[in-house]
Structure formats: C-alpha cells, structure tokens
mmCIF file of C-alpha atoms and ligand atoms in Angstrom:
data_model
loop_
_atom_site.group_PDB
_atom_site.id
_atom_site.type_symbol
_atom_site.label_atom_id
_atom_site.label_comp_id
_atom_site.label_asym_id
_atom_site.label_seq_id
_atom_site.Cartn_x
_atom_site.Cartn_y
_atom_site.Cartn_z
ATOM 1 C CA MET A 1164 0.041 0.009 0.165
ATOM 2 C CA LYS A 1165 2.652 2.429 0.852
ATOM 3 C CA LEU A 1166 4.473 1.813 -2.330
ATOM 4 C CA LEU A 1167 1.259 3.173 -4.061
ATOM 5 C CA ILE A 1168 0.795 6.212 -1.801
ATOM 6 C CA LYS A 1169 4.105 7.975 -2.833
ATOM 7 C CA PRO A 1170 3.730 8.023 -6.598
ATOM 8 C CA LEU A 1171 -0.249 9.483 -6.137
ATOM 9 C CA VAL A 1172 0.895 11.964 -3.610
ATOM 10 C CA MET A 1173 3.699 13.234 -6.219
ATOM 11 C CA GLY A 1174 1.165 13.140 -8.939
ATOM 12 C CA PHE A 1175 -1.226 15.265 -7.104
ATOM 13 C CA ILE A 1176 1.751 17.956 -6.226
ATOM 14 C CA ALA A 1177 2.897 17.719 -9.977
ATOM 15 C CA ALA A 1178 -0.755 18.446 -11.115
ATOM 16 C CA GLY A 1179 -0.853 21.592 -9.029
ATOM 17 C CA VAL A 1180 2.212 22.880 -9.886
ATOM 18 C CA LEU A 1181 1.683 22.439 -13.564
ATOM 19 C CA SER A 1182 -1.804 24.050 -13.265
ATOM 20 C CA SER A 1183 -0.097 27.011 -11.340
ATOM 21 C CA GLN A 1184 2.765 27.000 -14.059
ATOM 22 C CA LEU A 1185 0.376 26.953 -16.678
ATOM 23 C CA ALA A 1186 -1.419 29.572 -15.210
ATOM 24 C CA GLN A 1187 1.615 31.571 -14.694
ATOM 25 C CA ALA A 1188 2.654 31.235 -18.470
ATOM 26 C CA ALA A 1189 -1.025 32.207 -19.705
ATOM 27 C CA ASP A 1190 -1.559 35.785 -20.272
ATOM 28 C CA ILE A 1191 -3.325 36.310 -16.955
ATOM 29 C CA GLN A 1192 -2.965 39.945 -15.453
ATOM 30 C CA PRO A 1193 -3.805 40.499 -11.726
ATOM 31 C CA ARG A 1194 -7.457 41.580 -11.253
ATOM 32 C CA MET A 1195 -10.056 42.366 -8.680
ATOM 33 C CA ILE A 1196 -13.507 41.353 -9.822
ATOM 34 C CA ARG A 1197 -17.119 42.363 -8.036
ATOM 35 C CA PHE A 1198 -19.499 39.589 -8.068
ATOM 36 C CA GLY A 1199 -23.072 40.729 -6.749
ATOM 37 C CA TYR A 1200 -25.884 38.502 -5.933
ATOM 38 C CA GLY A 1201 -29.034 39.015 -4.139
ATOM 39 C CA LEU A 1202 -29.340 35.805 -1.642
ATOM 40 C CA ALA A 1203 -27.609 35.812 1.764
ATOM 41 C CA GLU A 1204 -23.889 34.686 2.042
ATOM 42 C CA ASP A 1205 -25.431 31.320 3.655
ATOM 43 C CA SER A 1206 -27.318 30.449 0.724
ATOM 44 C CA ASN A 1207 -27.415 28.236 -2.216
ATOM 45 C CA GLN A 1208 -26.598 31.197 -4.502
ATOM 46 C CA GLY A 1209 -23.939 32.637 -2.098
ATOM 47 C CA ARG A 1210 -22.272 29.151 -1.678
ATOM 48 C CA ALA A 1211 -21.970 28.808 -5.475
ATOM 49 C CA VAL A 1212 -20.190 32.193 -5.818
ATOM 50 C CA LYS A 1213 -17.836 31.521 -2.993
ATOM 51 C CA PHE A 1214 -16.995 28.022 -4.843
ATOM 52 C CA PHE A 1215 -16.664 30.191 -8.265
ATOM 53 C CA VAL A 1216 -14.226 32.596 -6.315
ATOM 54 C CA ASP A 1217 -12.144 29.891 -5.185
ATOM 55 C CA GLU A 1218 -12.184 27.959 -8.281
ATOM 56 C CA LEU A 1219 -10.946 31.017 -10.147
ATOM 57 C CA ALA A 1220 -7.965 31.685 -8.124
ATOM 58 C CA LYS A 1221 -6.894 28.117 -8.293
ATOM 59 C CA ARG A 1222 -7.571 28.069 -12.083
ATOM 60 C CA SER A 1223 -5.470 31.602 -12.674
ATOM 61 C CA GLY A 1224 -2.501 31.044 -10.172
ATOM 62 C CA GLY A 1225 -4.236 33.492 -7.671
ATOM 63 C CA LYS A 1226 -4.067 36.183 -10.319
ATOM 64 C CA LEU A 1227 -7.891 36.612 -10.953
ATOM 65 C CA ARG A 1228 -9.383 37.448 -7.312
ATOM 66 C CA ALA A 1229 -12.942 37.762 -7.441
ATOM 67 C CA LYS A 1230 -14.860 39.044 -4.376
ATOM 68 C CA GLY A 1231 -18.586 38.111 -3.562
ATOM 69 C CA PHE A 1232 -21.026 40.699 -2.523
ATOM 70 C CA GLY A 1233 -24.252 39.228 -1.354
ATOM 71 C CA GLY A 1234 -27.418 40.154 0.072
ATOM 72 C CA ALA A 1235 -27.936 42.929 -2.670
ATOM 73 C CA SER A 1236 -24.966 45.047 -1.131
ATOM 74 C CA LEU A 1237 -24.363 45.974 -4.850
ATOM 75 C CA GLY A 1238 -28.092 46.634 -5.543
ATOM 76 C CA ASN A 1239 -30.977 44.565 -6.751
ATOM 77 C CA ASP A 1240 -30.942 42.306 -9.951
ATOM 78 C CA ILE A 1241 -32.053 45.478 -12.101
ATOM 79 C CA GLN A 1242 -29.333 47.964 -10.689
ATOM 80 C CA MET A 1243 -26.418 45.491 -10.888
ATOM 81 C CA GLN A 1244 -27.615 44.646 -14.785
ATOM 82 C CA ASN A 1245 -27.261 48.350 -15.200
ATOM 83 C CA ALA A 1246 -23.875 48.423 -13.395
ATOM 84 C CA LEU A 1247 -22.750 45.708 -15.584
ATOM 85 C CA VAL A 1248 -23.572 47.422 -18.737
ATOM 86 C CA GLY A 1249 -22.226 50.628 -17.520
ATOM 87 C CA GLY A 1250 -19.091 48.688 -16.663
ATOM 88 C CA ALA A 1251 -19.267 49.933 -12.995
ATOM 89 C CA GLN A 1252 -19.059 46.319 -12.049
ATOM 90 C CA GLU A 1253 -17.857 42.959 -13.265
ATOM 91 C CA MET A 1254 -20.102 39.896 -12.542
ATOM 92 C CA MET A 1255 -23.258 39.206 -11.033
ATOM 93 C CA VAL A 1256 -25.788 36.359 -10.763
ATOM 94 C CA GLY A 1257 -29.372 36.737 -10.831
ATOM 95 C CA SER A 1258 -32.792 35.608 -12.067
ATOM 96 C CA THR A 1259 -33.420 35.623 -15.822
ATOM 97 C CA ALA A 1260 -36.797 37.003 -15.130
ATOM 98 C CA THR A 1261 -35.358 40.407 -14.576
ATOM 99 C CA LEU A 1262 -33.516 40.315 -18.025
ATOM 100 C CA VAL A 1263 -36.904 40.699 -19.728
ATOM 101 C CA GLY A 1264 -36.289 44.516 -19.622
ATOM 102 C CA VAL A 1265 -32.987 43.917 -21.679
ATOM 103 C CA VAL A 1266 -33.925 40.712 -23.919
ATOM 104 C CA LYS A 1267 -37.732 40.325 -23.748
ATOM 105 C CA GLU A 1268 -37.743 36.778 -25.287
ATOM 106 C CA PHE A 1269 -36.038 35.745 -21.695
ATOM 107 C CA GLY A 1270 -39.463 36.074 -20.496
ATOM 108 C CA VAL A 1271 -39.936 32.675 -22.157
ATOM 109 C CA TYR A 1272 -38.301 30.689 -19.152
ATOM 110 C CA ASP A 1273 -41.407 32.156 -16.801
ATOM 111 C CA LEU A 1274 -44.135 30.647 -18.496
ATOM 112 C CA PRO A 1275 -46.056 28.327 -15.927
ATOM 113 C CA PHE A 1276 -45.574 24.416 -16.014
ATOM 114 C CA LEU A 1277 -43.133 24.436 -18.904
ATOM 115 C CA PHE A 1278 -40.338 22.060 -17.538
ATOM 116 C CA ALA A 1279 -41.186 19.107 -15.382
ATOM 117 C CA ASN A 1280 -38.040 18.086 -13.911
ATOM 118 C CA GLU A 1281 -34.515 19.107 -13.392
ATOM 119 C CA LYS A 1282 -33.077 17.008 -16.062
ATOM 120 C CA GLU A 1283 -34.946 18.442 -18.789
ATOM 121 C CA ALA A 1284 -34.388 22.129 -17.568
ATOM 122 C CA ASP A 1285 -30.544 21.106 -17.519
ATOM 123 C CA ALA A 1286 -30.844 20.113 -21.222
ATOM 124 C CA VAL A 1287 -32.426 22.790 -22.488
ATOM 125 C CA LEU A 1288 -30.535 25.829 -20.801
ATOM 126 C CA ASP A 1289 -27.162 24.028 -21.486
ATOM 127 C CA GLY A 1290 -28.274 23.118 -24.841
ATOM 128 C CA PRO A 1291 -28.530 24.979 -28.065
ATOM 129 C CA PHE A 1292 -31.752 26.656 -27.049
ATOM 130 C CA GLY A 1293 -30.552 28.202 -23.761
ATOM 131 C CA GLN A 1294 -26.796 29.188 -25.558
ATOM 132 C CA LYS A 1295 -29.036 30.640 -28.512
ATOM 133 C CA LEU A 1296 -30.656 33.182 -26.150
ATOM 134 C CA MET A 1297 -27.632 34.027 -24.101
ATOM 135 C CA ALA A 1298 -26.189 34.897 -27.489
ATOM 136 C CA ARG A 1299 -28.891 37.896 -27.559
ATOM 137 C CA LEU A 1300 -27.020 39.628 -24.635
ATOM 138 C CA PRO A 1301 -23.862 41.108 -25.910
ATOM 139 C CA GLU A 1302 -25.732 43.533 -28.235
ATOM 140 C CA LYS A 1303 -27.295 44.887 -24.790
ATOM 141 C CA GLY A 1304 -23.845 45.103 -23.097
ATOM 142 C CA LEU A 1305 -24.058 41.617 -21.263
ATOM 143 C CA VAL A 1306 -22.235 38.410 -21.645
ATOM 144 C CA GLY A 1307 -23.882 35.340 -20.142
ATOM 145 C CA LEU A 1308 -21.414 32.726 -18.977
ATOM 146 C CA SER A 1309 -23.667 29.902 -17.595
ATOM 147 C CA TYR A 1310 -27.365 29.078 -15.757
ATOM 148 C CA TRP A 1311 -27.464 28.108 -12.572
ATOM 149 C CA GLU A 1312 -30.326 26.849 -10.765
ATOM 150 C CA ASN A 1313 -32.725 28.908 -8.655
ATOM 151 C CA GLY A 1314 -35.666 25.985 -8.794
ATOM 152 C CA PHE A 1315 -39.020 25.296 -8.980
ATOM 153 C CA ARG A 1316 -41.119 27.950 -7.276
ATOM 154 C CA ASN A 1317 -44.001 27.575 -4.586
ATOM 155 C CA VAL A 1318 -46.303 29.683 -2.919
ATOM 156 C CA THR A 1319 -46.061 31.202 0.570
ATOM 157 C CA ASN A 1320 -48.769 33.261 2.349
ATOM 158 C CA THR A 1321 -50.089 34.218 5.651
ATOM 159 C CA LYS A 1322 -53.776 33.834 4.905
ATOM 160 C CA ARG A 1323 -54.472 30.283 4.081
ATOM 161 C CA PRO A 1324 -53.155 26.905 2.453
ATOM 162 C CA ILE A 1325 -53.309 27.241 -1.339
ATOM 163 C CA THR A 1326 -55.098 23.701 -1.917
ATOM 164 C CA ARG A 1327 -57.392 24.827 -5.021
ATOM 165 C CA LEU A 1328 -57.393 27.884 -7.596
ATOM 166 C CA GLU A 1329 -59.942 29.783 -5.564
ATOM 167 C CA ASP A 1330 -57.485 30.161 -2.484
ATOM 168 C CA LEU A 1331 -55.298 32.644 -4.300
ATOM 169 C CA GLN A 1332 -58.446 34.733 -4.480
ATOM 170 C CA GLY A 1333 -57.667 38.300 -3.422
ATOM 171 C CA VAL A 1334 -54.233 37.308 -1.761
ATOM 172 C CA LYS A 1335 -51.645 40.247 -2.313
ATOM 173 C CA LEU A 1336 -48.416 38.226 -3.837
ATOM 174 C CA ARG A 1337 -45.423 39.707 -4.637
ATOM 175 C CA VAL A 1338 -43.921 38.666 -7.928
ATOM 176 C CA MET A 1339 -40.758 39.394 -9.682
ATOM 177 C CA GLN A 1340 -40.831 42.588 -11.928
ATOM 178 C CA ASN A 1341 -41.773 40.850 -14.817
ATOM 179 C CA PRO A 1342 -45.066 40.816 -17.127
ATOM 180 C CA VAL A 1343 -45.592 36.821 -17.253
ATOM 181 C CA TYR A 1344 -45.632 36.721 -13.402
ATOM 182 C CA ILE A 1345 -47.857 39.780 -12.926
ATOM 183 C CA ASP A 1346 -50.532 38.156 -15.696
ATOM 184 C CA MET A 1347 -50.150 34.669 -14.366
ATOM 185 C CA PHE A 1348 -50.773 35.384 -10.728
ATOM 186 C CA ASN A 1349 -53.776 38.187 -11.688
ATOM 187 C CA SER A 1350 -55.113 35.012 -13.722
ATOM 188 C CA PHE A 1351 -55.193 32.983 -10.780
ATOM 189 C CA GLY A 1352 -57.274 35.457 -8.810
ATOM 190 C CA ALA A 1353 -54.590 36.789 -6.782
ATOM 191 C CA ASN A 1354 -53.464 40.325 -6.543
ATOM 192 C CA ALA A 1355 -49.858 40.419 -7.989
ATOM 193 C CA VAL A 1356 -47.344 42.999 -6.748
ATOM 194 C CA PRO A 1357 -44.123 43.339 -8.683
ATOM 195 C CA MET A 1358 -41.351 44.160 -6.453
ATOM 196 C CA ALA A 1359 -37.444 43.820 -6.166
ATOM 197 C CA PHE A 1360 -36.508 40.626 -4.176
ATOM 198 C CA SER A 1361 -34.166 42.881 -1.889
ATOM 199 C CA GLU A 1362 -37.487 44.737 -0.591
ATOM 200 C CA LEU A 1363 -39.242 41.269 -0.065
ATOM 201 C CA PHE A 1364 -38.878 40.411 3.482
ATOM 202 C CA THR A 1365 -39.744 43.611 4.930
ATOM 203 C CA ALA A 1366 -42.947 43.874 2.779
ATOM 204 C CA LEU A 1367 -43.802 40.165 4.074
ATOM 205 C CA GLU A 1368 -43.048 41.372 7.785
ATOM 206 C CA THR A 1369 -45.037 44.611 7.513
ATOM 207 C CA LYS A 1370 -47.946 42.869 5.757
ATOM 208 C CA ALA A 1371 -47.709 45.079 2.807
ATOM 209 C CA VAL A 1372 -48.059 41.914 1.005
ATOM 210 C CA ASP A 1373 -49.721 38.753 2.089
ATOM 211 C CA GLY A 1374 -47.373 36.218 0.239
ATOM 212 C CA GLN A 1375 -44.623 35.369 -2.290
ATOM 213 C CA GLU A 1376 -43.374 32.577 -4.327
ATOM 214 C CA ASN A 1377 -40.272 31.264 -4.398
ATOM 215 C CA PRO A 1378 -38.159 27.932 -4.691
ATOM 216 C CA VAL A 1379 -37.898 26.014 -1.085
ATOM 217 C CA ASN A 1380 -33.927 26.798 -0.937
ATOM 218 C CA THR A 1381 -34.720 30.626 -0.935
ATOM 219 C CA ILE A 1382 -37.647 30.250 1.331
ATOM 220 C CA GLN A 1383 -35.196 28.705 3.965
ATOM 221 C CA SER A 1384 -32.029 31.132 3.415
ATOM 222 C CA SER A 1385 -34.075 34.075 3.222
ATOM 223 C CA LYS A 1386 -35.794 33.198 6.494
ATOM 224 C CA PHE A 1387 -39.391 33.883 5.032
ATOM 225 C CA TYR A 1388 -40.596 31.011 7.420
ATOM 226 C CA GLU A 1389 -40.299 33.779 10.046
ATOM 227 C CA VAL A 1390 -43.038 35.748 8.572
ATOM 228 C CA GLN A 1391 -44.939 33.076 6.451
ATOM 229 C CA LYS A 1392 -47.130 30.447 7.580
ATOM 230 C CA TYR A 1393 -48.150 28.361 4.704
ATOM 231 C CA LEU A 1394 -45.964 26.836 2.119
ATOM 232 C CA SER A 1395 -48.077 25.327 -0.888
ATOM 233 C CA MET A 1396 -46.114 23.188 -3.195
ATOM 234 C CA THR A 1397 -47.206 24.213 -6.697
ATOM 235 C CA ARG A 1398 -43.680 24.056 -8.599
ATOM 236 C CA HIS A 1399 -45.464 26.449 -10.958
ATOM 237 C CA VAL A 1400 -42.157 27.631 -12.752
ATOM 238 C CA TYR A 1401 -38.648 26.462 -13.164
ATOM 239 C CA SER A 1402 -36.577 29.447 -12.624
ATOM 240 C CA PRO A 1403 -33.049 29.950 -13.730
ATOM 241 C CA TRP A 1404 -30.405 32.055 -12.408
ATOM 242 C CA ILE A 1405 -27.750 33.309 -15.064
ATOM 243 C CA VAL A 1406 -24.218 34.600 -14.636
ATOM 244 C CA LEU A 1407 -23.688 37.727 -16.268
ATOM 245 C CA VAL A 1408 -20.459 39.918 -16.922
ATOM 246 C CA SER A 1409 -20.210 43.251 -18.319
ATOM 247 C CA LYS A 1410 -19.442 43.281 -21.843
ATOM 248 C CA ARG A 1411 -17.238 46.290 -21.822
ATOM 249 C CA TRP A 1412 -14.944 44.541 -18.944
ATOM 250 C CA TRP A 1413 -15.307 41.109 -20.996
ATOM 251 C CA GLU A 1414 -13.771 42.576 -24.117
ATOM 252 C CA GLY A 1415 -10.963 43.897 -22.487
ATOM 253 C CA LEU A 1416 -9.857 40.532 -21.176
ATOM 254 C CA SER A 1417 -7.187 38.062 -22.749
ATOM 255 C CA LYS A 1418 -8.475 35.040 -24.240
ATOM 256 C CA ASP A 1419 -6.753 33.130 -21.452
ATOM 257 C CA GLU A 1420 -8.533 35.076 -18.673
ATOM 258 C CA ARG A 1421 -11.852 34.695 -20.665
ATOM 259 C CA LYS A 1422 -11.202 30.799 -20.635
ATOM 260 C CA VAL A 1423 -10.282 30.478 -17.019
ATOM 261 C CA ILE A 1424 -13.532 32.439 -16.116
ATOM 262 C CA GLN A 1425 -15.654 30.601 -18.053
ATOM 263 C CA GLU A 1426 -14.536 27.396 -16.762
ATOM 264 C CA ALA A 1427 -14.607 28.405 -13.348
ATOM 265 C CA ALA A 1428 -18.446 29.540 -14.036
ATOM 266 C CA ASN A 1429 -19.152 25.991 -15.451
ATOM 267 C CA ALA A 1430 -17.404 24.304 -12.538
ATOM 268 C CA ALA A 1431 -19.755 26.609 -10.084
ATOM 269 C CA ARG A 1432 -22.842 25.595 -12.166
ATOM 270 C CA ASP A 1433 -22.211 22.071 -11.641
ATOM 271 C CA PHE A 1434 -21.380 22.394 -7.994
ATOM 272 C CA GLU A 1435 -24.588 24.832 -7.469
ATOM 273 C CA ARG A 1436 -27.059 22.407 -9.103
ATOM 274 C CA LYS A 1437 -26.097 19.461 -6.790
ATOM 275 C CA ASP A 1438 -25.730 21.809 -3.783
ATOM 276 C CA THR A 1439 -29.302 23.168 -4.560
ATOM 277 C CA ARG A 1440 -30.667 19.902 -4.885
ATOM 278 C CA ALA A 1441 -29.569 18.342 -2.055
ATOM 279 C CA GLU A 1442 -30.695 21.757 -0.031
ATOM 280 C CA ALA A 1443 -33.805 21.391 -1.422
ATOM 281 C CA GLU A 1444 -34.467 17.409 -0.618
ATOM 282 C CA ARG A 1445 -34.286 18.677 3.115
ATOM 283 C CA GLY A 1446 -35.905 21.872 2.657
ATOM 284 C CA ILE A 1447 -39.532 20.894 3.487
ATOM 285 C CA ALA A 1448 -38.560 18.812 6.735
ATOM 286 C CA PHE A 1449 -36.460 21.993 7.753
ATOM 287 C CA LEU A 1450 -39.499 24.380 7.101
ATOM 288 C CA ARG A 1451 -42.102 22.250 8.838
ATOM 289 C CA LYS A 1452 -39.670 22.379 11.999
ATOM 290 C CA GLN A 1453 -39.689 26.061 11.854
ATOM 291 C CA GLY A 1454 -43.433 26.115 11.933
ATOM 292 C CA MET A 1455 -44.435 26.264 8.485
ATOM 293 C CA GLN A 1456 -47.835 24.383 7.394
ATOM 294 C CA VAL A 1457 -46.918 22.765 4.094
ATOM 295 C CA ASN A 1458 -49.327 21.413 1.807
ATOM 296 C CA PHE A 1459 -48.848 19.620 -1.698
ATOM 297 C CA VAL A 1460 -51.266 20.818 -4.543
ATOM 298 C CA ASN A 1461 -52.900 17.781 -6.410
ATOM 299 C CA THR A 1462 -52.552 17.299 -9.959
ATOM 300 C CA ALA A 1463 -55.992 18.167 -10.712
ATOM 301 C CA GLU A 1464 -55.772 21.522 -9.278
ATOM 302 C CA LEU A 1465 -52.466 22.223 -10.997
ATOM 303 C CA GLN A 1466 -54.132 21.355 -14.222
ATOM 304 C CA ARG A 1467 -56.731 23.960 -13.389
ATOM 305 C CA MET A 1468 -53.851 26.536 -12.657
ATOM 306 C CA ARG A 1469 -52.315 25.492 -16.262
ATOM 307 C CA GLU A 1470 -55.630 26.327 -17.849
ATOM 308 C CA LYS A 1471 -56.076 29.498 -16.112
ATOM 309 C CA ALA A 1472 -52.584 30.688 -17.006
ATOM 310 C CA LYS A 1473 -52.991 30.219 -20.836
ATOM 311 C CA PRO A 1474 -54.076 33.882 -21.297
ATOM 312 C CA ALA A 1475 -50.502 34.588 -19.898
ATOM 313 C CA PHE A 1476 -49.221 32.268 -22.382
ATOM 314 C CA ASP A 1477 -50.899 33.911 -25.407
ATOM 315 C CA LYS A 1478 -50.112 37.285 -24.252
ATOM 316 C CA PHE A 1479 -46.570 36.407 -24.198
ATOM 317 C CA ALA A 1480 -46.469 34.674 -27.404
ATOM 318 C CA ALA A 1481 -48.558 37.776 -29.270
ATOM 319 C CA ASP A 1482 -46.215 40.186 -27.635
ATOM 320 C CA SER A 1483 -43.321 38.629 -29.755
ATOM 321 C CA GLY A 1484 -42.452 35.686 -27.725
ATOM 322 C CA ALA A 1485 -44.200 33.037 -30.135
ATOM 323 C CA ALA A 1486 -40.856 32.067 -32.178
ATOM 324 C CA VAL A 1487 -38.817 31.654 -28.790
ATOM 325 C CA LEU A 1488 -41.598 29.633 -27.247
ATOM 326 C CA LYS A 1489 -41.941 27.420 -30.165
ATOM 327 C CA GLU A 1490 -38.127 26.792 -30.264
ATOM 328 C CA LEU A 1491 -38.170 26.151 -26.560
ATOM 329 C CA GLN A 1492 -41.095 23.557 -26.894
ATOM 330 C CA ALA A 1493 -39.030 21.713 -29.757
ATOM 331 C CA ALA A 1494 -35.973 21.930 -27.451
ATOM 332 C CA LEU A 1495 -38.317 20.328 -24.692
ATOM 333 C CA VAL A 1496 -39.456 17.404 -27.112
ATOM 334 C CA GLN A 1497 -35.846 16.688 -27.858
ATOM 335 C CA ALA A 1498 -34.723 16.748 -24.177
ATOM 336 C CA ARG A 1499 -37.517 13.953 -23.483
ATOM 337 C CA LYS A 1500 -36.514 11.837 -25.959
HETATM 338 O O1 KDG B 505 -31.341 38.845 -5.976
HETATM 339 C C1 KDG B 505 -32.291 37.690 -6.139
HETATM 340 C C2 KDG B 505 -32.482 37.063 -7.439
HETATM 341 O O2 KDG B 505 -31.131 36.143 -7.578
HETATM 342 C C3 KDG B 505 -33.334 35.797 -7.273
HETATM 343 O O3 KDG B 505 -33.576 35.169 -6.280
HETATM 344 C C4 KDG B 505 -34.589 36.201 -7.858
HETATM 345 O O4 KDG B 505 -36.014 34.514 -7.293
HETATM 346 C C5 KDG B 505 -36.035 35.601 -7.145
HETATM 347 C C6 KDG B 505 -36.833 36.503 -6.630
HETATM 348 O O5 KDG B 505 -38.105 36.153 -6.141
HETATM 349 O O6 KDG B 505 -36.731 37.623 -6.856
#
C-alpha cells in the first residue's frame, strides 16, 4: 500500500504545480472582480459564488481575485444589470426573469408549467436553445456565462393553505418584476405586486403583501418562515439564475483570462445544481420544523392553474414570444426523447 501512496501524492503535487505553472505562463494579469448577488451569503447562491471565487483563484494561479458581494449589497438584480452594462461592476448572478427589460425573449423561462423536472431544464438551458438565447445579450452590453439553478417555485402566504385555485383569490402576492408573473398570478385570482427581491422580507414582515413565491431553498435561506405561515407546493415555474459579466469589461480580457473565468463559471454551475438539489431535498422538513404548514397541490388543481394561465401564455406569444416559445417547446421534445 505504502508503495502506492508516494507516486499518487507526487502526482497530485505535480498536477498542482503544473496548473499553476500553466496559469503563470498564460496571459493572465492580476485583477480584482466584483461579483454581486441578491441572496444571503449562507444560501445556495452565496455558496456557489464562493465556490466560483475559489475555483477562479486556483485556475489563474491566484491572479484573478473575485470577491462576492451578497444580500444585494451592490444593488438589486436590475440595478446590478445596469452597473454591468455601464462597466461599474464586473459580474453578477441573478434571475433571468428580470432580464426581460433587456431581452424580452428571456420571459419564455417564466411561462408556467413548462419544465417537468431539473433534468430537462439542464438539457434545454445548457443546450443550443439556452446558448442561443444567451447570444442575444452582448448587443445589450451583457455576456451570459452559465445558467445556475434557482429552482421550482412554490407559493407562501399568511392567509390560508393554497389547496385549490380559488384559495389564491384576493391574496396580495409579491412577484418578480416581469409581465408573465404579473399576468399569471392575476389570472389565478391573486393580486400580483411586482417588487425587487431586496424589498421582499420587509414587505412580508410589515404585511404590505400577504405572500410570495420562490423555491424552497430561498424560503429557507431568506428566513421567510419567520413571516410566512403556509407553504403550498405548486412548482409552477422552473426559475433559472444566470451568471452575467459586463461586456465592456469582458472585451478587455485576454483569451486566456476569458477561458479560466468561463471554466470556473461552469464548474460552479455543476457544484451549485448539486448543492441546491441536496438542500431542496431537506428543505421541506426544515421549514416544517420552523413551524410552516406545508401542503402539496394535487394534479387536478395544477391542471386548472395551467388552463387559467393560458391567457398569460398567449399574451407572451403575441407580444413577440411566439418564435422563442416554439423553439423552446421543440427543445423540450428533444430533451424528453
Ligand atoms: O437577487 C435575487 C435573485 O437572484 C433571485 O433570487 C430572484 O427568485 C428571485 C426573486 O424572487 O426575486
């Protein structure tokens, strides 16, 4: 056994030395990178940013130093998008939903009941469809590096368990600033209130809104269980996050620098999806322990929601989303083969 260990250890050291020598040899300058995000540091989003920071330092021989700024400390998603376009910030990760103000076709990801599971979401987002949509960003001053997982969204509120469509009647529900969410929840009979994520906890605490909708991970990491009684599992939308860089900044980088940043973003994507799914597995038990009452909406009622949301689908398609919706549906057929 002893005979084996020595060459193995030597191998690891050699690999480490080699990668840092390669990094020294590559055209990589010492740089500081501000990486902003909206959730808490101790959230799936924060852990993935930290993974990216460490991975980038490793792959660049310590020359590319990213620093994570969590809790919307650099601004909310839309403010950070604007900072990237202006070149005042280098990187961010946030929801694709707020990109509709930049490229309206990103709204296709917000249509309800599109993806049935994470596997097909990964295939569509990382495949030709997701990459083609990302390719629309540079003309707007942004570059998309990779999709991470926000997850399947569920409804929380203080009024009542949502067991059927009618239970949403009159519930003041915060939604992301995106017409599909507004139309969808208004069609469900709720009173949709578009609002930045950074204002949400206070709005729930002061009862400015009755409820919100987010993946279990976010309900846990943002401590919404402290101000929300009911969690109703609807999985009404699969919500991606997207890692964005400032195009102005990106164009000033060497090929080698872009390569290591892209590789680190992809490695962080794989880490984040695993971490998010593992945490979501444990999330419901955790939230029940914090006193939340959790119910699962049955298939018949979900079908009624799907039908009710049809006008939101049609409106998105009519407002120029028809082609992109058709392409996504074709990509889904492929992914399901
Ligand atoms: O900054 C928060 C976003 O990254 C994302 O969590 C958005 O799901 C989101 C919401 O509800 O605003």
